[in-house]
Each structure stands twice: as structure tokens, then as C-alpha cells.
């Protein structure tokens, strides 16, 4: 048997990080088994679907390493409408489904409880197809449906507790449960690896597989991804869009490494490992069924480690979208003509050790390409205390007199200026840093002064002195 897995997202919004985790798990399992990864776009919700969301799915998969051309598809669920309707017809003709004209209000009136499921009222009425009549699957009254799950063992569901569920709407269109099953059958899917939230649907889908005369797939329901409050990640409440993390400057390698740790861990006391190790060691049977906490702080720390591990040339290249702007990344505050690639290359090694996401490169280097610098007013207030004007005067005079404009000389010079006023270097450099860079934090001050150059640095310090008057 050739293992065939599928990833089946809906093009109704941004690409969820939980979906990215499931896609990677499917991808790795297929590669480990010498199998096939199938991409199916479940696009039957016409009111919410959009081609741009489909392209978003494809580009997000490209970004995490599941590239176009390396998998089967994408197929589109809407292309299989005839197969869906044929399956519904066969189930009806075999007596495994029946038509029902009950409204929700009618069911509630009969049961007296809005939370009670369907009561089987139309099971034996023999209604023919007709407008407004949904097709319901006739679930068995006895026995149990056992789901073979690589992560959760063999969850067992009493059939009598499964209501006769709808498989086609009143207009004849199939619902998700049936369409999903028929698509998996048509595409020869052998293993369904998906999120835990689908587990309650699984006994119903397995009954459909059996009723259609096809052996069900092997299931694997991976743990739900939750936030710090242990609530399921929500698009409305949480930061879940993979594209948002990409545009903020998370590296694909860091993101996919972290996603694979949501419910699983490599051997030894380690988490940051090469992708080849993950591909070799990952086992579906070792995935923890408990909810997996998506810790953005931890992801940020991961990303910082990955950034620092880049060769400098690769770091410079990785920063380019934020240095120029793209369709989804805002342009930097400087004009293109003001940017100097050689200057950026000179400070890149300094910036590389100080940022955790690539978007932070802009506020770290903008002072080099914007004149006058962008002043952070809170930083100005914090740094420009009593005596700052006199200190800037002394620093300008001392810097004007130095023979060599290099970081070591500038540091020693300002250290001496501060010492004359009873200030340690940290206190002495604060007004100078804000005058020159506009901020209290950033790249090392003296290396920044060296790259900025004597005239630009002194001009900014004099301008700050004037502002203090």
C-alpha cells in the first residue's frame, strides 16, 4: 500500500498556524513512508471563498518548505460535486439514508429541549426527494464505532448516541461530512492526519466509509493548539495568521522547527535542531495528545537564535524586504536613494546579534539613512536630563579634536568627558546616543558613530544642543 495523506484547508481567510503544523506533520509522514502528500482546497463555501486566499495557502506552504510541484494537487473540492451527489444517491437507494423535512423548530417542539439532537422522526415516513428536504444518514441503533487512531488509541463511540446526521442539504448540495469522505475515497487517502477538533466527526465519517463499501483510513488526531489561557487559538482573538509572522520577520526554518514541537519533541534535551533531524525522528505515535501551547515568546526566542546562526551575507539578504518594502511589508522611513548598501553591510553584524525578528532591523538602522534622525520623544525625555546640554557641548568639542574617528577612540574620549563630570560611561553616552540615533537603545553607540561619520554625528549633536536651549 502506498501511503497517501492529504492536507485540506478552506480558502476563507489567512493561513492558520495550527493548519501549518498539520500540513508539516502530513508532509513529513508521507516522506518517511515513501508516500504521497495531496493538497485539496475545500472551496465549496462559495460565500466565503476567495482566489486570493487560495494563493495565500499556496504561498504559505511554499514558505514553510512544502513547495508547489513537490506534491499532488492542488485539487478543488468543488470539482467533485458529481461524485458527492452520486454517493448521496447510492446511500439513499441502499436504504442507508432518508429524506427529512423537519425544521429545527419542529424538532425542538417535539423534544422540548433545544439541545437534544435529531429524534429520528422521518426515519420511516418514506419521504421522496423534494425541495427543502435534507438527506439524513441512518445511523445504526446498536453496537459501537471504533476509531483506530495512531495518537489516541481506539476511541469508541456508541452508535445509539450518534444522531441521524444530515449528509445533503435541502437543495441537494452535500455537507462537509459527506464531501470530505467522498473526496478522500476518490483520492485514495490512506491516512488522515488532522486536528483534534475533528475527532467528534470521525465516527460519522467512518460510518459513511463503511456504508459506501470502502475501508476507512487510519486516523491520527493531533492535539489542539491553545493560547496562554489554554483556550483554542482563535482568529478573532489570537495572532494566528502564518502570513503575519512571515511579514513580521520570522524565518521559515525557525517557524517550522517550532511548529513541529507543538505536541512532539526530538530526542535528547534539545529543541532547536536541523530540519533533517526532525524528518528523521518525528513519529506520529509519539505525538502527545494533550493540548499544545503556542508560546509566542518562545517562538520569538527561537527566531532570534536562528537569526544569529545565519552567515552575515544570508542575514543581509534576509533583511532586504524590510529595507525596501514589499506588497505586504511597509516601506522603511527613508527614501531609496538615501539607502547605502555598503553602510548597512558594515553594521549588519552588530544588528544581527540584537534583533529577534527581521522587522526590527529598521528601527536599529534608520538613523544611518534618515536626516535628521527620527527622535523618539520618550527616549529624548528620558535621556536629556539636567546637565545634558553641557555634556553635549563638551562631547562635541572633544570629538572635534580627535585625530582618528574610530569606535575605540570615540569611546575613550566620551569616557573621559563623563569622568570629568563624575559620570560613568553609561550615563555619559545616553544624551549622545539619543542625539545621534533618536533612541535610547540600538546598535553599539561608538561603532554607530564610526559608521555615521564625523560630520553627520557632530551635526546631530549640535542640533540636539540647540533643541535643549
CSV table of C-alpha atoms in Angstrom, one decimal:
chain,number,residue,atom,x,y,z
A,1,UNK,CA,0.0,0.0,0.0
A,2,UNK,CA,1.3,3.4,-0.9
A,3,UNK,CA,0.6,5.9,1.9
A,4,UNK,CA,-1.4,8.8,0.7
A,5,UNK,CA,-2.1,11.7,3.1
A,6,UNK,CA,-3.9,15.0,2.4
A,7,UNK,CA,-4.0,18.5,3.7
A,8,UNK,CA,-7.4,20.1,3.0
A,9,UNK,CA,-7.6,23.7,4.0
A,10,UNK,CA,-10.5,26.1,3.2
A,11,UNK,CA,-9.7,29.3,1.4
A,12,UNK,CA,-11.7,31.5,3.7
A,13,UNK,CA,-9.0,33.6,5.4
A,14,UNK,CA,-5.4,33.8,6.5
A,15,UNK,CA,-3.4,30.6,6.9
A,16,UNK,CA,-3.7,29.4,10.5
A,17,UNK,CA,-0.5,28.4,12.3
A,18,UNK,CA,-2.4,25.2,13.5
A,19,UNK,CA,-3.0,24.4,9.9
A,20,UNK,CA,0.6,24.9,9.1
A,21,UNK,CA,1.5,22.4,11.9
A,22,UNK,CA,-0.9,19.8,10.5
A,23,UNK,CA,0.5,20.3,6.9
A,24,UNK,CA,4.1,19.8,8.1
A,25,UNK,CA,3.1,16.6,10.0
A,26,UNK,CA,1.4,15.2,6.9
A,27,UNK,CA,4.3,16.2,4.8
A,28,UNK,CA,6.9,14.5,7.0
A,29,UNK,CA,4.8,11.4,7.4
A,30,UNK,CA,4.4,11.0,3.7
A,31,UNK,CA,8.1,11.4,3.1
A,32,UNK,CA,9.0,9.0,5.8
A,33,UNK,CA,6.7,6.3,4.3
A,34,UNK,CA,7.7,7.0,0.7
A,35,UNK,CA,4.2,8.1,0.2
A,36,UNK,CA,2.3,11.0,-1.4
A,37,UNK,CA,1.2,14.3,0.0
A,38,UNK,CA,-2.1,15.6,-1.6
A,39,UNK,CA,-3.3,19.2,-1.3
A,40,UNK,CA,-7.0,19.6,-1.6
A,41,UNK,CA,-8.6,23.0,-1.4
A,42,UNK,CA,-12.1,22.7,0.2
A,43,UNK,CA,-13.7,25.5,-1.7
A,44,UNK,CA,-17.4,24.6,-1.6
A,45,UNK,CA,-18.3,27.5,0.8
A,46,UNK,CA,-18.8,29.9,-2.2
A,47,UNK,CA,-19.9,32.8,0.0
A,48,UNK,CA,-16.6,32.9,1.9
A,49,UNK,CA,-14.1,31.6,-0.6
A,50,UNK,CA,-11.7,33.9,-2.5
A,51,UNK,CA,-9.0,33.2,-5.0
A,52,UNK,CA,-6.6,35.4,-3.0
A,53,UNK,CA,-7.0,33.0,0.0
A,54,UNK,CA,-6.2,30.1,-2.2
A,55,UNK,CA,-3.0,31.8,-3.4
A,56,UNK,CA,-2.3,32.6,0.3
A,57,UNK,CA,-2.4,28.9,1.1
A,58,UNK,CA,-0.1,28.0,-1.7
A,59,UNK,CA,2.5,30.8,-0.9
A,60,UNK,CA,2.4,29.9,2.9
A,61,UNK,CA,3.1,26.3,2.1
A,62,UNK,CA,5.9,27.4,-0.2
A,63,UNK,CA,7.3,29.4,2.7
A,64,UNK,CA,7.5,26.6,5.1
A,65,UNK,CA,9.1,24.3,2.6
A,66,UNK,CA,6.1,22.4,1.1
A,67,UNK,CA,6.7,23.9,-2.4
A,68,UNK,CA,4.5,23.8,-5.4
A,69,UNK,CA,5.4,20.9,-7.7
A,70,UNK,CA,6.5,18.7,-4.8
A,71,UNK,CA,3.0,17.4,-4.0
A,72,UNK,CA,-0.1,16.2,-5.8
A,73,UNK,CA,-2.6,18.9,-6.5
A,74,UNK,CA,-4.0,21.3,-5.6
A,75,UNK,CA,-7.3,19.7,-6.2
A,76,UNK,CA,-10.5,21.6,-5.6
A,77,UNK,CA,-13.4,20.1,-3.8
A,78,UNK,CA,-15.9,21.9,-6.0
A,79,UNK,CA,-14.7,19.9,-8.9
A,80,UNK,CA,-16.1,16.7,-7.3
A,81,UNK,CA,-19.7,17.8,-7.0
A,82,UNK,CA,-20.9,15.0,-9.2
A,83,UNK,CA,-19.1,12.4,-7.1
A,84,UNK,CA,-20.7,13.9,-4.0
A,85,UNK,CA,-24.2,13.7,-5.4
A,86,UNK,CA,-23.7,10.2,-6.7
A,87,UNK,CA,-22.6,9.0,-3.2
A,88,UNK,CA,-25.7,10.6,-1.7
A,89,UNK,CA,-27.9,8.9,-4.2
A,90,UNK,CA,-26.3,5.5,-3.6
A,91,UNK,CA,-26.8,5.8,0.1
A,92,UNK,CA,-30.4,6.7,-0.4
A,93,UNK,CA,-31.1,3.9,-2.8
A,94,UNK,CA,-29.4,1.4,-0.4
A,95,UNK,CA,-31.7,2.5,2.4
A,96,UNK,CA,-28.8,3.9,4.4
A,97,UNK,CA,-30.2,7.5,4.1
A,98,UNK,CA,-33.7,9.0,4.1
A,99,UNK,CA,-35.2,12.4,3.3
A,100,UNK,CA,-36.4,14.6,6.1
A,101,UNK,CA,-38.5,17.8,6.1
A,102,UNK,CA,-38.1,18.6,9.8
A,103,UNK,CA,-37.2,22.1,10.8
A,104,UNK,CA,-35.1,22.8,13.9
A,105,UNK,CA,-38.1,24.4,15.5
A,106,UNK,CA,-40.2,21.3,14.9
A,107,UNK,CA,-37.6,19.0,16.4
A,108,UNK,CA,-37.4,21.3,19.5
A,109,UNK,CA,-41.2,21.3,19.8
A,110,UNK,CA,-41.3,17.5,19.8
A,111,UNK,CA,-38.4,17.0,22.2
A,112,UNK,CA,-38.9,20.0,24.4
A,113,UNK,CA,-35.2,20.7,24.5
A,114,UNK,CA,-33.2,22.9,22.2
A,115,UNK,CA,-30.0,20.9,23.0
A,116,UNK,CA,-31.4,17.4,22.1
A,117,UNK,CA,-30.3,16.1,18.8
A,118,UNK,CA,-32.5,14.9,15.9
A,119,UNK,CA,-35.1,12.4,17.1
A,120,UNK,CA,-35.4,10.2,14.0
A,121,UNK,CA,-39.0,11.4,13.3
A,122,UNK,CA,-38.7,10.9,9.5
A,123,UNK,CA,-36.9,7.6,9.5
A,124,UNK,CA,-39.9,5.6,8.4
A,125,UNK,CA,-42.0,8.2,6.7
A,126,UNK,CA,-40.7,7.2,3.3
A,127,UNK,CA,-40.4,10.8,2.0
A,128,UNK,CA,-39.2,11.1,-1.6
A,129,UNK,CA,-36.7,13.7,-2.6
A,130,UNK,CA,-38.1,17.2,-2.7
A,131,UNK,CA,-37.4,20.9,-2.2
A,132,UNK,CA,-36.4,21.7,1.3
A,133,UNK,CA,-35.9,18.0,2.2
A,134,UNK,CA,-32.5,17.2,3.7
A,135,UNK,CA,-30.9,13.8,3.3
A,136,UNK,CA,-30.1,12.2,6.6
A,137,UNK,CA,-27.8,9.2,7.2
A,138,UNK,CA,-29.4,6.3,9.1
A,139,UNK,CA,-27.0,5.5,11.9
A,140,UNK,CA,-27.1,2.0,13.5
A,141,UNK,CA,-29.2,1.6,16.6
A,142,UNK,CA,-26.8,-0.9,18.2
A,143,UNK,CA,-23.1,-1.6,18.5
A,144,UNK,CA,-20.2,0.9,18.5
A,145,UNK,CA,-17.9,2.6,16.1
A,146,UNK,CA,-14.3,2.1,16.9
A,147,UNK,CA,-11.8,4.6,15.5
A,148,UNK,CA,-8.2,3.4,15.0
A,149,UNK,CA,-6.1,6.4,15.9
A,150,UNK,CA,-2.3,6.5,15.8
A,151,UNK,CA,-2.3,9.1,18.6
A,152,UNK,CA,-5.4,8.3,20.7
A,153,UNK,CA,-5.6,4.6,20.5
A,154,UNK,CA,-9.1,3.3,19.8
A,155,UNK,CA,-11.7,5.8,20.8
A,156,UNK,CA,-15.1,4.1,20.9
A,157,UNK,CA,-18.4,5.7,20.2
A,158,UNK,CA,-21.8,4.1,21.0
A,159,UNK,CA,-23.9,4.2,17.8
A,160,UNK,CA,-27.1,4.9,19.7
A,161,UNK,CA,-25.7,8.2,20.8
A,162,UNK,CA,-24.9,9.3,17.2
A,163,UNK,CA,-27.9,11.1,15.7
A,164,UNK,CA,-29.1,10.6,12.2
A,165,UNK,CA,-27.0,13.4,10.7
A,166,UNK,CA,-27.5,15.4,7.5
A,167,UNK,CA,-25.4,14.5,4.5
A,168,UNK,CA,-27.1,16.7,1.9
A,169,UNK,CA,-29.0,19.9,2.3
A,170,UNK,CA,-32.5,20.7,1.1
A,171,UNK,CA,-31.1,21.9,-2.2
A,172,UNK,CA,-29.2,18.7,-2.8
A,173,UNK,CA,-25.7,20.0,-2.1
A,174,UNK,CA,-23.6,17.7,0.1
A,175,UNK,CA,-22.4,18.8,3.6
A,176,UNK,CA,-18.8,18.7,4.7
A,177,UNK,CA,-19.1,15.3,6.3
A,178,UNK,CA,-20.0,13.5,3.0
A,179,UNK,CA,-17.9,15.7,0.7
A,180,UNK,CA,-14.9,15.1,2.8
A,181,UNK,CA,-15.3,11.3,2.8
A,182,UNK,CA,-16.0,11.1,-0.9
A,183,UNK,CA,-13.0,13.2,-1.7
A,184,UNK,CA,-10.8,11.1,0.4
A,185,UNK,CA,-12.1,7.9,-1.2
A,186,UNK,CA,-11.7,9.4,-4.7
A,187,UNK,CA,-8.1,10.4,-4.0
A,188,UNK,CA,-7.2,7.1,-2.3
A,189,UNK,CA,-6.3,8.7,1.0
A,190,UNK,CA,-4.9,6.0,3.4
A,191,UNK,CA,-4.1,8.2,6.4
A,192,UNK,CA,-6.0,11.2,7.7
A,193,UNK,CA,-3.8,13.4,10.0
A,194,UNK,CA,-5.8,16.3,11.2
A,195,UNK,CA,-6.6,18.4,14.3
A,196,UNK,CA,-8.3,17.0,17.3
A,197,UNK,CA,-11.3,19.3,16.8
A,198,UNK,CA,-12.4,16.9,14.0
A,199,UNK,CA,-12.5,13.8,16.3
A,200,UNK,CA,-16.2,14.1,17.1
A,201,UNK,CA,-16.9,14.0,13.3
A,202,UNK,CA,-14.8,10.8,12.8
A,203,UNK,CA,-17.3,8.2,13.9
A,204,UNK,CA,-19.9,9.7,11.5
A,205,UNK,CA,-17.4,9.8,8.7
A,206,UNK,CA,-16.2,6.2,9.4
A,207,UNK,CA,-19.9,5.1,9.2
A,208,UNK,CA,-20.1,6.7,5.8
A,209,UNK,CA,-16.9,4.9,4.6
A,210,UNK,CA,-18.4,1.6,5.7
A,211,UNK,CA,-21.8,2.3,4.1
A,212,UNK,CA,-20.1,3.2,0.8
A,213,UNK,CA,-18.2,-0.1,0.9
A,214,UNK,CA,-14.7,1.3,1.3
A,215,UNK,CA,-12.2,0.6,4.1
A,216,UNK,CA,-11.8,3.7,6.3
A,217,UNK,CA,-8.4,5.3,6.5
A,218,UNK,CA,-6.1,5.2,9.5
A,219,UNK,CA,-6.7,8.3,11.6
A,220,UNK,CA,-4.4,10.5,13.6
A,221,UNK,CA,-5.9,13.4,15.5
A,222,UNK,CA,-3.1,15.8,16.6
A,223,UNK,CA,-3.6,18.0,19.7
A,224,UNK,CA,-5.4,21.2,19.5
A,225,UNK,CA,-3.2,24.3,19.7
A,226,UNK,CA,-4.1,26.7,22.5
A,227,UNK,CA,-3.0,30.1,23.8
A,228,UNK,CA,-1.5,31.0,27.2
A,229,UNK,CA,-5.0,30.8,28.8
A,230,UNK,CA,-5.3,27.3,27.4
A,231,UNK,CA,-8.0,28.4,25.0
A,232,UNK,CA,-8.1,27.1,21.5
A,233,UNK,CA,-6.3,29.6,19.2
A,234,UNK,CA,-8.9,31.8,17.6
A,235,UNK,CA,-8.6,34.1,14.5
A,236,UNK,CA,-10.8,36.6,16.3
A,237,UNK,CA,-8.8,36.7,19.5
A,238,UNK,CA,-5.2,35.5,18.9
A,239,UNK,CA,-2.4,36.1,16.5
A,240,UNK,CA,-2.7,33.0,14.3
A,241,UNK,CA,-2.0,34.0,10.7
A,242,UNK,CA,1.2,32.5,9.4
A,243,UNK,CA,1.5,35.4,6.9
A,244,UNK,CA,1.6,37.8,9.8
A,245,UNK,CA,4.5,36.1,11.4
A,246,UNK,CA,6.3,35.9,8.0
A,247,UNK,CA,5.8,39.6,7.4
A,248,UNK,CA,7.0,40.4,10.9
A,249,UNK,CA,10.3,38.8,10.1
A,250,UNK,CA,10.2,35.2,11.4
A,251,UNK,CA,12.4,32.9,9.5
A,252,UNK,CA,10.7,29.9,7.8
A,253,UNK,CA,13.2,27.5,9.4
A,254,UNK,CA,12.5,28.8,12.9
A,255,UNK,CA,8.8,28.7,12.4
A,256,UNK,CA,8.6,25.1,11.1
A,257,UNK,CA,11.0,23.9,13.8
A,258,UNK,CA,8.8,25.5,16.4
A,259,UNK,CA,5.5,24.3,14.9
A,260,UNK,CA,6.8,20.7,15.0
A,261,UNK,CA,7.4,21.0,18.7
A,262,UNK,CA,3.6,21.6,19.3
A,263,UNK,CA,2.9,18.1,20.7
A,264,UNK,CA,6.2,16.4,19.9
A,265,UNK,CA,9.9,16.7,20.8
A,266,UNK,CA,13.1,15.4,19.3
A,267,UNK,CA,15.4,13.1,21.2
A,268,UNK,CA,17.6,14.5,24.0
A,269,UNK,CA,17.3,17.7,25.9
A,270,UNK,CA,17.1,19.9,22.8
A,271,UNK,CA,14.5,21.8,20.8
A,272,UNK,CA,16.4,23.7,18.2
A,273,UNK,CA,17.5,21.1,15.7
A,274,UNK,CA,18.2,20.8,12.0
A,275,UNK,CA,15.2,20.0,9.8
A,276,UNK,CA,16.9,16.8,8.8
A,277,UNK,CA,16.7,15.6,12.4
A,278,UNK,CA,13.0,16.4,12.6
A,279,UNK,CA,12.4,14.5,9.4
A,280,UNK,CA,14.3,11.5,10.7
A,281,UNK,CA,13.0,11.4,14.3
A,282,UNK,CA,9.4,12.5,14.0
A,283,UNK,CA,6.9,9.7,14.9
A,284,UNK,CA,3.1,10.2,14.8
A,285,UNK,CA,2.7,7.6,17.5
A,286,UNK,CA,4.9,9.8,19.8
A,287,UNK,CA,2.7,12.9,19.5
A,288,UNK,CA,1.3,13.9,22.9
A,289,UNK,CA,-2.5,14.1,22.7
A,290,UNK,CA,-2.7,16.9,25.3
A,291,UNK,CA,-3.3,20.4,24.1
A,292,UNK,CA,-0.2,22.2,22.7
A,293,UNK,CA,0.6,25.7,23.9
A,294,UNK,CA,1.6,28.1,21.2
A,295,UNK,CA,4.0,30.3,23.1
A,296,UNK,CA,4.8,33.4,21.0
A,297,UNK,CA,7.6,34.5,23.4
A,298,UNK,CA,9.3,31.1,22.9
A,299,UNK,CA,8.9,31.3,19.2
A,300,UNK,CA,10.4,34.8,19.2
A,301,UNK,CA,13.4,33.4,21.2
A,302,UNK,CA,13.7,30.6,18.7
A,303,UNK,CA,13.7,33.0,15.8
A,304,UNK,CA,16.5,35.1,17.5
A,305,UNK,CA,18.6,32.0,17.7
A,306,UNK,CA,18.1,31.2,14.0
A,307,UNK,CA,18.9,34.8,13.0
A,308,UNK,CA,22.1,34.8,15.0
A,309,UNK,CA,23.1,31.5,13.4
A,310,UNK,CA,22.9,32.9,9.8
A,311,UNK,CA,26.0,33.7,7.9
A,312,UNK,CA,26.2,37.5,7.7
A,313,UNK,CA,25.7,37.5,4.0
A,314,UNK,CA,22.5,35.5,4.4
A,315,UNK,CA,21.4,37.8,7.2
A,316,UNK,CA,21.9,40.8,4.9
A,317,UNK,CA,19.9,39.1,2.2
A,318,UNK,CA,17.1,38.1,4.6
A,319,UNK,CA,16.7,41.7,5.7
A,320,UNK,CA,16.1,43.1,2.2
A,321,UNK,CA,12.3,43.0,2.2
A,322,UNK,CA,12.3,45.3,5.3
A,323,UNK,CA,14.9,47.6,3.8
A,324,UNK,CA,12.9,48.2,0.7
A,325,UNK,CA,9.3,47.2,1.4
A,326,UNK,CA,7.1,44.8,-0.5
A,327,UNK,CA,3.4,44.3,-1.2
A,328,UNK,CA,2.8,43.2,2.3
A,329,UNK,CA,5.7,44.8,4.2
A,330,UNK,CA,5.6,48.6,4.7
A,331,UNK,CA,8.4,50.6,3.2
A,332,UNK,CA,11.1,51.9,5.5
A,333,UNK,CA,11.2,55.6,6.6
A,334,UNK,CA,14.0,56.5,4.2
A,335,UNK,CA,13.9,57.2,0.5
A,336,UNK,CA,15.5,54.5,-1.7
A,337,UNK,CA,18.2,57.0,-2.8
A,338,UNK,CA,19.2,57.5,0.8
A,339,UNK,CA,20.0,53.9,1.5
A,340,UNK,CA,23.6,52.8,1.3
A,341,UNK,CA,24.1,49.0,1.0
A,342,UNK,CA,27.8,49.3,2.0
A,343,UNK,CA,26.9,51.2,5.1
A,344,UNK,CA,24.2,48.6,6.0
A,345,UNK,CA,26.7,45.8,5.4
A,346,UNK,CA,29.1,47.4,7.8
A,347,UNK,CA,26.6,47.4,10.7
A,348,UNK,CA,24.8,44.2,9.8
A,349,UNK,CA,26.9,42.0,12.1
A,350,UNK,CA,26.1,44.4,15.0
A,351,UNK,CA,22.4,44.3,14.3
A,352,UNK,CA,22.3,40.6,13.8
A,353,UNK,CA,23.0,39.9,17.5
A,354,UNK,CA,20.4,42.4,18.7
A,355,UNK,CA,17.1,41.6,16.9
A,356,UNK,CA,14.7,38.7,17.3
A,357,UNK,CA,12.6,39.3,14.2
A,358,UNK,CA,13.8,40.8,11.0
A,359,UNK,CA,11.4,43.7,11.0
A,360,UNK,CA,13.4,45.1,14.0
A,361,UNK,CA,16.2,45.9,11.6
A,362,UNK,CA,14.5,49.1,10.5
A,363,UNK,CA,14.5,51.0,13.9
A,364,UNK,CA,18.0,49.7,14.5
A,365,UNK,CA,19.5,51.3,11.4
A,366,UNK,CA,17.2,54.1,10.3
A,367,UNK,CA,19.4,56.7,11.8
A,368,UNK,CA,22.0,55.9,9.2
A,369,UNK,CA,19.7,56.7,6.3
A,370,UNK,CA,17.4,59.4,7.6
A,371,UNK,CA,18.5,63.0,8.2
A,372,UNK,CA,17.7,64.4,10.7
A,373,UNK,CA,17.2,61.2,12.8
A,374,UNK,CA,13.7,60.2,13.9
A,375,UNK,CA,13.5,61.2,17.5
A,376,UNK,CA,11.6,59.0,20.0
A,377,UNK,CA,10.2,61.6,22.3
A,378,UNK,CA,10.0,59.3,25.3
A,379,UNK,CA,13.7,58.5,24.7
A,380,UNK,CA,14.5,62.2,24.5
A,381,UNK,CA,12.8,62.9,27.8
A,382,UNK,CA,14.5,60.0,29.5
A,383,UNK,CA,18.0,60.9,28.3
A,384,UNK,CA,18.1,64.6,28.2
A,385,UNK,CA,18.3,65.4,32.0
A,386,UNK,CA,19.8,68.4,33.7
A,387,UNK,CA,23.4,68.8,32.6
A,388,UNK,CA,22.9,67.2,29.2
A,389,UNK,CA,23.4,70.4,27.3
A,390,UNK,CA,26.8,71.0,28.9
A,391,UNK,CA,27.8,67.3,28.4
A,392,UNK,CA,26.9,67.6,24.7
A,393,UNK,CA,29.0,70.8,24.4
A,394,UNK,CA,32.0,69.0,25.9
A,395,UNK,CA,31.5,65.9,23.8
A,396,UNK,CA,31.3,67.9,20.6
A,397,UNK,CA,34.5,69.8,21.5
A,398,UNK,CA,36.3,66.6,22.4
A,399,UNK,CA,35.1,64.7,19.3
A,400,UNK,CA,36.1,67.6,17.1
A,401,UNK,CA,39.7,67.3,18.4
A,402,UNK,CA,40.2,63.5,17.9
A,403,UNK,CA,42.7,62.6,15.2
A,404,UNK,CA,41.1,59.2,14.4
A,405,UNK,CA,37.3,58.7,14.0
A,406,UNK,CA,37.1,55.1,15.2
A,407,UNK,CA,35.0,53.4,17.8
A,408,UNK,CA,37.8,52.8,20.3
A,409,UNK,CA,39.0,56.4,20.2
A,410,UNK,CA,35.5,57.7,20.5
A,411,UNK,CA,34.7,55.5,23.4
A,412,UNK,CA,37.8,56.6,25.3
A,413,UNK,CA,37.1,60.2,24.5
A,414,UNK,CA,33.5,60.2,25.8
A,415,UNK,CA,34.5,58.2,28.8
A,416,UNK,CA,37.0,61.0,29.7
A,417,UNK,CA,34.3,63.6,29.2
A,418,UNK,CA,32.0,61.8,31.5
A,419,UNK,CA,34.6,61.2,34.1
A,420,UNK,CA,35.3,64.9,34.3
A,421,UNK,CA,31.6,65.3,35.4
A,422,UNK,CA,31.6,62.3,37.7
A,423,UNK,CA,29.6,60.2,35.2
A,424,UNK,CA,30.1,56.6,34.3
A,425,UNK,CA,30.1,55.9,30.6
A,426,UNK,CA,26.6,54.6,30.6
A,427,UNK,CA,25.2,57.9,31.9
A,428,UNK,CA,27.5,60.0,29.7
A,429,UNK,CA,26.6,58.2,26.4
A,430,UNK,CA,22.8,58.4,26.9
A,431,UNK,CA,22.4,62.0,25.6
A,432,UNK,CA,24.8,61.4,22.8
A,433,UNK,CA,23.0,58.2,21.7
A,434,UNK,CA,19.6,59.9,21.6
A,435,UNK,CA,21.1,63.0,19.8
A,436,UNK,CA,22.7,60.8,17.1
A,437,UNK,CA,20.2,57.9,16.7
A,438,UNK,CA,17.0,59.2,18.2
A,439,UNK,CA,16.7,56.3,20.6
A,440,UNK,CA,18.0,55.1,23.9
A,441,UNK,CA,18.6,51.5,22.7
A,442,UNK,CA,20.0,50.2,19.5
A,443,UNK,CA,23.4,49.3,18.0
A,444,UNK,CA,26.6,49.9,19.9
A,445,UNK,CA,27.0,53.7,20.1
A,446,UNK,CA,30.6,54.1,19.2
A,447,UNK,CA,30.5,51.7,16.2
A,448,UNK,CA,27.4,53.6,15.1
A,449,UNK,CA,29.3,56.9,15.4
A,450,UNK,CA,32.2,55.5,13.4
A,451,UNK,CA,29.9,54.3,10.5
A,452,UNK,CA,27.8,57.5,10.6
A,453,UNK,CA,30.9,59.7,10.1
A,454,UNK,CA,32.3,62.7,11.9
A,455,UNK,CA,30.4,65.5,10.2
A,456,UNK,CA,26.9,63.8,10.4
A,457,UNK,CA,27.4,62.8,14.0
A,458,UNK,CA,28.6,66.3,15.1
A,459,UNK,CA,25.8,68.0,13.2
A,460,UNK,CA,23.2,65.9,15.1
A,461,UNK,CA,24.8,66.5,18.5
A,462,UNK,CA,24.9,70.3,17.8
A,463,UNK,CA,21.2,70.2,16.7
A,464,UNK,CA,20.3,68.4,19.9
A,465,UNK,CA,22.2,71.0,21.9
A,466,UNK,CA,20.1,73.8,20.2
A,467,UNK,CA,16.9,71.9,21.0
A,468,UNK,CA,17.8,71.9,24.7
A,469,UNK,CA,18.1,75.7,24.8
